[in-house]
PDB file of C-alpha atoms in Angstrom:
ATOM      1  CA  MET J   1      -2.552  -9.805   5.154  1.00  0.00           C
ATOM      2  CA  PRO J   2      -0.049 -11.890   7.117  1.00  0.00           C
ATOM      3  CA  LEU J   3       1.057 -15.396   6.233  1.00  0.00           C
ATOM      4  CA  VAL J   4      -1.062 -17.710   8.397  1.00  0.00           C
ATOM      5  CA  LEU J   5      -0.034 -21.312   9.132  1.00  0.00           C
ATOM      6  CA  ILE J   6      -2.557 -23.730  10.620  1.00  0.00           C
ATOM      7  CA  PRO J   7      -1.480 -27.313  11.410  1.00  0.00           C
ATOM      8  CA  SER J   8      -3.250 -29.906   9.286  1.00  0.00           C
ATOM      9  CA  PHE J   9      -0.782 -32.771   9.821  1.00  0.00           C
ATOM     10  CA  ASN J  10      -2.946 -34.269  12.583  1.00  0.00           C
ATOM     11  CA  ARG J  11      -5.396 -35.333   9.860  1.00  0.00           C
ATOM     12  CA  LEU J  12      -2.754 -37.476   8.124  1.00  0.00           C
ATOM     13  CA  PRO J  13      -3.020 -41.284   8.487  1.00  0.00           C
ATOM     14  CA  GLN J  14       0.345 -41.264  10.312  1.00  0.00           C
ATOM     15  CA  PRO J  15       0.910 -37.730  11.610  1.00  0.00           C
ATOM     16  CA  PRO J  16       4.531 -36.779  12.326  1.00  0.00           C
ATOM     17  CA  ARG J  17       5.634 -36.644  15.944  1.00  0.00           C
ATOM     18  CA  SER J  18       7.874 -33.673  15.204  1.00  0.00           C
ATOM     19  CA  VAL J  19       7.949 -30.905  12.589  1.00  0.00           C
ATOM     20  CA  GLU J  20      10.865 -28.472  12.194  1.00  0.00           C
ATOM     21  CA  LEU J  21      10.202 -25.043  10.700  1.00  0.00           C
ATOM     22  CA  SER J  22      13.806 -23.814  10.464  1.00  0.00           C
ATOM     23  CA  GLY J  23      13.964 -21.124   7.793  1.00  0.00           C
ATOM     24  CA  VAL J  24      10.244 -20.328   7.843  1.00  0.00           C
ATOM     25  CA  VAL J  25      10.817 -16.670   8.700  1.00  0.00           C
ATOM     26  CA  PRO J  26       9.767 -13.340   7.160  1.00  0.00           C
ATOM     27  CA  ASP J  27      13.369 -12.848   5.964  1.00  0.00           C
ATOM     28  CA  ARG J  28      12.994 -15.719   3.484  1.00  0.00           C
ATOM     29  CA  LEU J  29       9.262 -15.655   2.743  1.00  0.00           C
ATOM     30  CA  SER J  30       8.298 -11.977   2.391  1.00  0.00           C
ATOM     31  CA  ALA J  31       8.737 -12.009  -1.405  1.00  0.00           C
ATOM     32  CA  ALA J  32       7.344 -15.521  -1.942  1.00  0.00           C
ATOM     33  CA  SER J  33       3.918 -16.265  -3.360  1.00  0.00           C
ATOM     34  CA  SER J  34       1.485 -18.444  -1.434  1.00  0.00           C
ATOM     35  CA  ASP J  35       2.230 -21.347  -3.807  1.00  0.00           C
ATOM     36  CA  ALA J  36       5.985 -20.935  -3.297  1.00  0.00           C
ATOM     37  CA  VAL J  37       5.471 -20.939   0.476  1.00  0.00           C
ATOM     38  CA  LYS J  38       3.448 -24.161   0.241  1.00  0.00           C
ATOM     39  CA  GLY J  39       6.359 -25.767  -1.604  1.00  0.00           C
ATOM     40  CA  PHE J  40       8.947 -24.646   0.969  1.00  0.00           C
ATOM     41  CA  THR J  41      10.862 -27.622   2.383  1.00  0.00           C
ATOM     42  CA  VAL J  42      10.640 -28.328   6.126  1.00  0.00           C
ATOM     43  CA  ARG J  43      11.360 -31.494   8.113  1.00  0.00           C
ATOM     44  CA  ALA J  44       8.826 -33.934   9.557  1.00  0.00           C
ATOM     45  CA  ASP J  45      10.252 -36.684  11.760  1.00  0.00           C
ATOM     46  CA  GLY J  46      13.652 -35.874  10.278  1.00  0.00           C
ATOM     47  CA  ARG J  47      12.550 -36.253   6.643  1.00  0.00           C
ATOM     48  CA  PRO J  48      11.966 -33.492   4.073  1.00  0.00           C
ATOM     49  CA  ALA J  49       8.342 -32.464   3.533  1.00  0.00           C
ATOM     50  CA  GLN J  50       6.565 -29.606   1.824  1.00  0.00           C
ATOM     51  CA  LEU J  51       5.129 -26.987   4.150  1.00  0.00           C
ATOM     52  CA  GLY J  52       1.778 -27.136   2.341  1.00  0.00           C
ATOM     53  CA  SER J  53       1.450 -30.865   3.008  1.00  0.00           C
ATOM     54  CA  LEU J  54       1.568 -30.262   6.774  1.00  0.00           C
ATOM     55  CA  PHE J  55      -0.069 -26.867   7.207  1.00  0.00           C
ATOM     56  CA  GLU J  56      -2.953 -24.923   5.773  1.00  0.00           C
ATOM     57  CA  VAL J  57      -1.296 -21.822   4.303  1.00  0.00           C
ATOM     58  CA  ARG J  58      -3.231 -18.557   3.949  1.00  0.00           C
ATOM     59  CA  GLY J  59      -2.105 -15.121   2.796  1.00  0.00           C
ATOM     60  CA  ASP J  60       1.510 -14.130   2.298  1.00  0.00           C
ATOM     61  CA  ALA J  61       4.351 -12.638   4.313  1.00  0.00           C
ATOM     62  CA  SER J  62       4.688  -9.465   2.229  1.00  0.00           C
ATOM     63  CA  ASP J  63       3.911  -7.395   5.340  1.00  0.00           C
ATOM     64  CA  GLY J  64       6.689  -9.210   7.253  1.00  0.00           C
ATOM     65  CA  THR J  65       4.300 -11.120   9.525  1.00  0.00           C
ATOM     66  CA  ILE J  66       3.789 -14.852  10.025  1.00  0.00           C
ATOM     67  CA  GLU J  67       1.000 -16.078  12.312  1.00  0.00           C
ATOM     68  CA  CYS J  68       1.061 -19.653  13.627  1.00  0.00           C
ATOM     69  CA  VAL J  69      -2.480 -20.495  14.728  1.00  0.00           C
ATOM     70  CA  GLY J  70      -3.341 -23.609  16.728  1.00  0.00           C
ATOM     71  CA  ASP J  71      -1.358 -26.236  18.610  1.00  0.00           C
ATOM     72  CA  PHE J  72       2.289 -25.955  17.552  1.00  0.00           C
ATOM     73  CA  SER J  73       3.595 -27.937  20.562  1.00  0.00           C
ATOM     74  CA  ARG J  74       5.117 -30.568  18.228  1.00  0.00           C
ATOM     75  CA  VAL J  75       6.481 -27.872  15.900  1.00  0.00           C
ATOM     76  CA  HIS J  76      10.057 -26.845  16.609  1.00  0.00           C
ATOM     77  CA  PHE J  77      12.435 -24.055  15.521  1.00  0.00           C
ATOM     78  CA  VAL J  78       9.599 -21.558  14.876  1.00  0.00           C
ATOM     79  CA  ALA J  79      11.213 -18.162  14.084  1.00  0.00           C
ATOM     80  CA  ALA J  80      14.706 -19.668  14.423  1.00  0.00           C
ATOM     81  CA  GLY J  81      17.320 -17.364  12.916  1.00  0.00           C
ATOM     82  CA  MET J  82      14.861 -14.548  12.211  1.00  0.00           C
ATOM     83  CA  SER J  83      16.509 -11.166  11.643  1.00  0.00           C
ATOM     84  CA  TRP J  84      13.465  -8.954  10.971  1.00  0.00           C
ATOM     85  CA  GLY J  85       9.700  -9.086  10.804  1.00  0.00           C
ATOM     86  CA  ARG J  86       7.186 -10.516  13.219  1.00  0.00           C
ATOM     87  CA  VAL J  87       6.172 -14.056  14.142  1.00  0.00           C
ATOM     88  CA  VAL J  88       3.097 -14.569  16.322  1.00  0.00           C
ATOM     89  CA  VAL J  89       2.224 -17.971  17.791  1.00  0.00           C
ATOM     90  CA  ARG J  90      -1.439 -18.100  18.827  1.00  0.00           C
ATOM     91  CA  GLY J  91      -1.179 -21.284  20.875  1.00  0.00           C
ATOM     92  CA  SER J  92       1.594 -23.424  22.320  1.00  0.00           C
ATOM     93  CA  VAL J  93       4.907 -23.937  20.543  1.00  0.00           C
ATOM     94  CA  GLY J  94       7.622 -26.595  20.671  1.00  0.00           C
ATOM     95  CA  ARG J  95      11.373 -26.543  21.285  1.00  0.00           C
ATOM     96  CA  HIS J  96      13.888 -23.958  20.060  1.00  0.00           C
ATOM     97  CA  CYS J  97      11.319 -21.257  19.244  1.00  0.00           C
ATOM     98  CA  GLY J  98      13.257 -18.080  18.439  1.00  0.00           C
ATOM     99  CA  GLU J  99      16.645 -19.798  18.530  1.00  0.00           C
ATOM    100  CA  ARG J 100      19.416 -17.541  17.143  1.00  0.00           C
ATOM    101  CA  LEU J 101      16.881 -14.705  16.714  1.00  0.00           C
ATOM    102  CA  VAL J 102      18.813 -11.512  15.960  1.00  0.00           C
ATOM    103  CA  GLY J 103      16.000  -9.093  15.157  1.00  0.00           C
ATOM    104  CA  GLY J 104      12.286  -8.681  14.685  1.00  0.00           C
ATOM    105  CA  ARG J 105       9.551  -9.530  17.126  1.00  0.00           C
ATOM    106  CA  LEU J 106       8.442 -12.929  18.468  1.00  0.00           C
ATOM    107  CA  GLU J 107       5.158 -13.261  20.372  1.00  0.00           C
ATOM    108  CA  VAL J 108       3.963 -16.514  21.953  1.00  0.00           C
ATOM    109  CA  GLU J 109       0.439 -16.549  23.378  1.00  0.00           C
ATOM    110  CA  GLY J 110       0.673 -20.022  24.920  1.00  0.00           C
ATOM    111  CA  ASN J 111       3.201 -22.380  26.446  1.00  0.00           C
ATOM    112  CA  ALA J 112       6.688 -22.740  24.981  1.00  0.00           C
ATOM    113  CA  GLY J 113       8.943 -25.778  24.881  1.00  0.00           C
ATOM    114  CA  ASP J 114      12.571 -25.973  25.978  1.00  0.00           C
ATOM    115  CA  TRP J 115      15.282 -23.609  24.765  1.00  0.00           C
ATOM    116  CA  LEU J 116      12.956 -20.692  24.023  1.00  0.00           C
ATOM    117  CA  ALA J 117      15.077 -17.937  22.401  1.00  0.00           C
ATOM    118  CA  ALA J 118      18.306 -19.869  22.971  1.00  0.00           C
ATOM    119  CA  GLU J 119      21.421 -18.069  21.702  1.00  0.00           C
ATOM    120  CA  MET J 120      19.363 -14.986  20.980  1.00  0.00           C
TER     121      MET J 120
END
């Protein structure tokens, strides 16, 4: 089963305007448990935050796949620096999606923000 991320930050009293998922790639998460993934540090409005506090996390990335389901238009750097595996965005995605991607497969089934696959 793939690792599935579903935004839940919109339910927060003060939802972040911007979330950065740099490093959330199969390369780094394929051996991690679901609990470890939830504790992975990302950035929300420039401050550190745990992935599990901003997203519903299901499954694991042991098969090399991460699915981002929902509106990720305020989520940036999805699949940035990925070297293998597969990231699927089932919705819109923010800036720098696929930046510095050197391998693997990136699929976006919605709109993409600026700098899609920059420096790929």
